[in-house]
Each structure stands twice: as structure tokens, then as C-alpha cells.
């Protein structure tokens, strides 16, 4: 049985009377690709923001490799091994591709900065674009640059928020191959609305609905789950 690398117990976050995350228990196994899905407003982004330390929980506990990180801010969780790439690209547009990745690698204390940057860019196929100004890249390449920045942090857990949003079909295929190449050395947790991508890539899927876990299982189990079908997977009511 795979070891649990990241775990949440009773995680909760409310905004006024809205319970965005409502007592969620969650376990991420080391070396897996785990997808987090659910309708808009289900609490997905709030949940991963809690895991990464971008916001603080009202209740609950988060552990990374058995260590309690609940009280740690985001930058310290990065040092512990949690990297979170955002739904909207968060690059430095006026810096070169190399410098963007170098900033991430430097934050982890890389001794051979050029080597660390080269490895990260190589993993996403962007070695030839190192000198280009990041803001002049295509949208697809900007998403890959963001991923390279995440990889330069050498994370134990890489959280991807809508990574295929805005990508062309061919870019999505390349992205899938790239994500597969990351495991088992890196564990991937991704929020993704493209169900074809989810079913193709994920080893396990967690479904959130109204801030709670509706279901968890393999792609086949999730596809066959009546509660998930009713809430999310393309029934007439859900599509309305």
C-alpha cells in the first residue's frame, strides 16, 4: 500500500455563512496523479489553497509526510515540498524564461543554478527558449514555464490548478505525457474541468460538492457512481 504524502483531517473554511470547505478528510498517496473535480463553487480552489498555505483553515489539520504543517505559511510549505501553480499564469513577464525558473530554483538554495534551470526547462521541452522574454511566449508556453518553475522547487507534491485551461488539443496531449513523466518521483494533485484529461491521467479522483467530499475512487468507480453522475457528470439536470 502506498504511503500517504499529504493528508487533511476535518479541514474547514467559511466565508461568512458560506462553508467553502466543510470538514474534509483527504489523503494523497505518494507517487500518484490525483484529480480533484466538482461543480463550480464546490470548494476546489479553496481546498488546495488551504493545502498550500495560501489561506489559513478555520479548523482541521494538514500533514506533509507525517509532519504537521497546518500553521506554516505558504513560503515555508514550499520549502517543505508543496508547490502550487495557479489557475492564471503567474510568471514574471518582463524577465527571461531562464530568470523566471532561476528565481524558483534560487529559493530552494540550488548551488548549480544554471544546471537546475536547465533540468527544469528540459523536463518541459523549453531549453531552446531560455533567453526569450516570458511575456512574449504563447499562452501554452507560459503554462509550461509556470510548470517548470514549479518543478525547479523540487516539490514532493505539485498542485496544478486548471493546467489545461486555454491549451489547444495538441498541447493537452503533450501536457498529459509530461505529467505522466513526473510520477512516481513527484506526486501530482490537479484541479481539472476537462473530464477526458481527468479520466485519462488520474489514478484516483476526489469529487467535492458544496465543500464536502461526495466520492473518491478510481476513474472507473467515479464514472459509475450515481451520486457523482447526478451532481456533476453530465446528467440532464447537471447540465442545465
PDB file of N, CA, C and O in Angstrom, residues 17-44:
ATOM      1  N   UNK A  17     -21.432  33.130   6.058  1.00  0.00           N
ATOM      2  CA  UNK A  17     -22.256  31.938   6.258  1.00  0.00           C
ATOM      3  C   UNK A  17     -21.982  30.833   5.261  1.00  0.00           C
ATOM      4  O   UNK A  17     -22.576  29.754   5.346  1.00  0.00           O
ATOM      5  N   UNK A  18     -21.069  31.073   4.315  1.00  0.00           N
ATOM      6  CA  UNK A  18     -20.775  30.075   3.282  1.00  0.00           C
ATOM      7  C   UNK A  18     -19.638  29.167   3.730  1.00  0.00           C
ATOM      8  O   UNK A  18     -18.526  29.621   3.978  1.00  0.00           O
ATOM      9  N   UNK A  19     -19.913  27.868   3.824  1.00  0.00           N
ATOM     10  CA  UNK A  19     -18.890  26.885   4.156  1.00  0.00           C
ATOM     11  C   UNK A  19     -18.233  26.412   2.868  1.00  0.00           C
ATOM     12  O   UNK A  19     -18.698  25.490   2.210  1.00  0.00           O
ATOM     13  N   UNK A  20     -17.130  27.073   2.505  1.00  0.00           N
ATOM     14  CA  UNK A  20     -16.449  26.742   1.252  1.00  0.00           C
ATOM     15  C   UNK A  20     -15.823  25.355   1.312  1.00  0.00           C
ATOM     16  O   UNK A  20     -15.825  24.608   0.329  1.00  0.00           O
ATOM     17  N   UNK A  21     -15.242  25.023   2.461  1.00  0.00           N
ATOM     18  CA  UNK A  21     -14.706  23.687   2.725  1.00  0.00           C
ATOM     19  C   UNK A  21     -15.258  23.263   4.071  1.00  0.00           C
ATOM     20  O   UNK A  21     -15.085  23.964   5.069  1.00  0.00           O
ATOM     21  N   UNK A  22     -15.932  22.112   4.096  1.00  0.00           N
ATOM     22  CA  UNK A  22     -16.762  21.762   5.252  1.00  0.00           C
ATOM     23  C   UNK A  22     -16.374  20.395   5.823  1.00  0.00           C
ATOM     24  O   UNK A  22     -16.991  19.374   5.515  1.00  0.00           O
ATOM     25  N   UNK A  23     -15.292  20.377   6.632  1.00  0.00           N
ATOM     26  CA  UNK A  23     -14.900  19.150   7.323  1.00  0.00           C
ATOM     27  C   UNK A  23     -14.363  18.068   6.407  1.00  0.00           C
ATOM     28  O   UNK A  23     -14.749  16.902   6.517  1.00  0.00           O
ATOM     29  N   UNK A  24     -13.442  18.441   5.513  1.00  0.00           N
ATOM     30  CA  UNK A  24     -12.929  17.498   4.508  1.00  0.00           C
ATOM     31  C   UNK A  24     -11.790  16.645   5.081  1.00  0.00           C
ATOM     32  O   UNK A  24     -10.837  17.164   5.658  1.00  0.00           O
ATOM     33  N   UNK A  25     -11.911  15.341   4.898  1.00  0.00           N
ATOM     34  CA  UNK A  25     -10.823  14.386   5.139  1.00  0.00           C
ATOM     35  C   UNK A  25     -10.285  13.955   3.784  1.00  0.00           C
ATOM     36  O   UNK A  25     -11.052  13.609   2.877  1.00  0.00           O
ATOM     37  N   UNK A  26      -8.959  13.973   3.647  1.00  0.00           N
ATOM     38  CA  UNK A  26      -8.359  13.715   2.336  1.00  0.00           C
ATOM     39  C   UNK A  26      -6.971  13.131   2.525  1.00  0.00           C
ATOM     40  O   UNK A  26      -6.222  13.564   3.407  1.00  0.00           O
ATOM     41  N   UNK A  27      -6.617  12.148   1.704  1.00  0.00           N
ATOM     42  CA  UNK A  27      -5.283  11.561   1.752  1.00  0.00           C
ATOM     43  C   UNK A  27      -4.731  11.434   0.338  1.00  0.00           C
ATOM     44  O   UNK A  27      -5.388  10.869  -0.544  1.00  0.00           O
ATOM     45  N   UNK A  28      -3.546  11.983   0.123  1.00  0.00           N
ATOM     46  CA  UNK A  28      -2.860  11.918  -1.162  1.00  0.00           C
ATOM     47  C   UNK A  28      -1.709  10.921  -1.046  1.00  0.00           C
ATOM     48  O   UNK A  28      -0.824  11.084  -0.208  1.00  0.00           O
ATOM     49  N   UNK A  29      -1.748   9.882  -1.872  1.00  0.00           N
ATOM     50  CA  UNK A  29      -0.717   8.850  -1.817  1.00  0.00           C
ATOM     51  C   UNK A  29       0.526   9.271  -2.584  1.00  0.00           C
ATOM     52  O   UNK A  29       0.434   9.868  -3.663  1.00  0.00           O
ATOM     53  N   UNK A  30       1.679   8.945  -2.054  1.00  0.00           N
ATOM     54  CA  UNK A  30       2.941   9.283  -2.706  1.00  0.00           C
ATOM     55  C   UNK A  30       3.015   8.620  -4.081  1.00  0.00           C
ATOM     56  O   UNK A  30       2.684   7.449  -4.251  1.00  0.00           O
ATOM     57  N   UNK A  31       3.425   9.421  -5.082  1.00  0.00           N
ATOM     58  CA  UNK A  31       3.660   8.886  -6.408  1.00  0.00           C
ATOM     59  C   UNK A  31       2.439   8.747  -7.288  1.00  0.00           C
ATOM     60  O   UNK A  31       2.515   8.157  -8.365  1.00  0.00           O
ATOM     61  N   UNK A  32       1.303   9.305  -6.871  1.00  0.00           N
ATOM     62  CA  UNK A  32       0.093   9.178  -7.683  1.00  0.00           C
ATOM     63  C   UNK A  32      -0.244  10.497  -8.379  1.00  0.00           C
ATOM     64  O   UNK A  32       0.240  11.567  -8.018  1.00  0.00           O
ATOM     65  N   UNK A  33      -1.092  10.393  -9.404  1.00  0.00           N
ATOM     66  CA  UNK A  33      -1.751  11.542 -10.002  1.00  0.00           C
ATOM     67  C   UNK A  33      -3.183  11.508  -9.494  1.00  0.00           C
ATOM     68  O   UNK A  33      -3.924  10.564  -9.757  1.00  0.00           O
ATOM     69  N   UNK A  34      -3.562  12.518  -8.736  1.00  0.00           N
ATOM     70  CA  UNK A  34      -4.866  12.556  -8.083  1.00  0.00           C
ATOM     71  C   UNK A  34      -5.603  13.777  -8.590  1.00  0.00           C
ATOM     72  O   UNK A  34      -5.095  14.897  -8.531  1.00  0.00           O
ATOM     73  N   UNK A  35      -6.806  13.584  -9.115  1.00  0.00           N
ATOM     74  CA  UNK A  35      -7.598  14.695  -9.640  1.00  0.00           C
ATOM     75  C   UNK A  35      -8.664  15.111  -8.641  1.00  0.00           C
ATOM     76  O   UNK A  35      -9.283  14.264  -7.979  1.00  0.00           O
ATOM     77  N   UNK A  36      -8.867  16.411  -8.549  1.00  0.00           N
ATOM     78  CA  UNK A  36      -9.906  16.990  -7.701  1.00  0.00           C
ATOM     79  C   UNK A  36     -10.921  17.644  -8.627  1.00  0.00           C
ATOM     80  O   UNK A  36     -10.589  18.565  -9.382  1.00  0.00           O
ATOM     81  N   UNK A  37     -12.159  17.136  -8.603  1.00  0.00           N
ATOM     82  CA  UNK A  37     -13.180  17.641  -9.509  1.00  0.00           C
ATOM     83  C   UNK A  37     -14.429  18.027  -8.728  1.00  0.00           C
ATOM     84  O   UNK A  37     -14.550  17.724  -7.544  1.00  0.00           O
ATOM     85  N   UNK A  38     -15.345  18.680  -9.416  1.00  0.00           N
ATOM     86  CA  UNK A  38     -16.613  19.074  -8.805  1.00  0.00           C
ATOM     87  C   UNK A  38     -17.190  20.271  -9.527  1.00  0.00           C
ATOM     88  O   UNK A  38     -16.489  20.949 -10.289  1.00  0.00           O
ATOM     89  N   UNK A  39     -18.453  20.552  -9.307  1.00  0.00           N
ATOM     90  CA  UNK A  39     -19.095  21.696  -9.960  1.00  0.00           C
ATOM     91  C   UNK A  39     -18.435  23.010  -9.555  1.00  0.00           C
ATOM     92  O   UNK A  39     -17.726  23.091  -8.547  1.00  0.00           O
ATOM     93  N   UNK A  40     -18.678  24.053 -10.332  1.00  0.00           N
ATOM     94  CA  UNK A  40     -18.206  25.383  -9.945  1.00  0.00           C
ATOM     95  C   UNK A  40     -18.760  25.734  -8.570  1.00  0.00           C
ATOM     96  O   UNK A  40     -19.940  25.510  -8.284  1.00  0.00           O
ATOM     97  N   UNK A  41     -17.899  26.278  -7.707  1.00  0.00           N
ATOM     98  CA  UNK A  41     -18.326  26.628  -6.358  1.00  0.00           C
ATOM     99  C   UNK A  41     -18.292  25.479  -5.375  1.00  0.00           C
ATOM    100  O   UNK A  41     -18.752  25.619  -4.235  1.00  0.00           O
ATOM    101  N   UNK A  42     -17.712  24.341  -5.797  1.00  0.00           N
ATOM    102  CA  UNK A  42     -17.673  23.167  -4.911  1.00  0.00           C
ATOM    103  C   UNK A  42     -16.637  23.289  -3.807  1.00  0.00           C
ATOM    104  O   UNK A  42     -16.663  22.525  -2.846  1.00  0.00           O
ATOM    105  N   UNK A  43     -15.700  24.254  -3.932  1.00  0.00           N
ATOM    106  CA  UNK A  43     -14.676  24.439  -2.912  1.00  0.00           C
ATOM    107  C   UNK A  43     -13.299  23.940  -3.298  1.00  0.00           C
ATOM    108  O   UNK A  43     -12.401  23.881  -2.458  1.00  0.00           O
ATOM    109  N   UNK A  44     -13.093  23.612  -4.564  1.00  0.00           N
ATOM    110  CA  UNK A  44     -11.840  23.005  -5.002  1.00  0.00           C
ATOM    111  C   UNK A  44     -10.638  23.933  -4.803  1.00  0.00           C
ATOM    112  O   UNK A  44      -9.632  23.538  -4.214  1.00  0.00           O
TER     113      UNK A  44
END
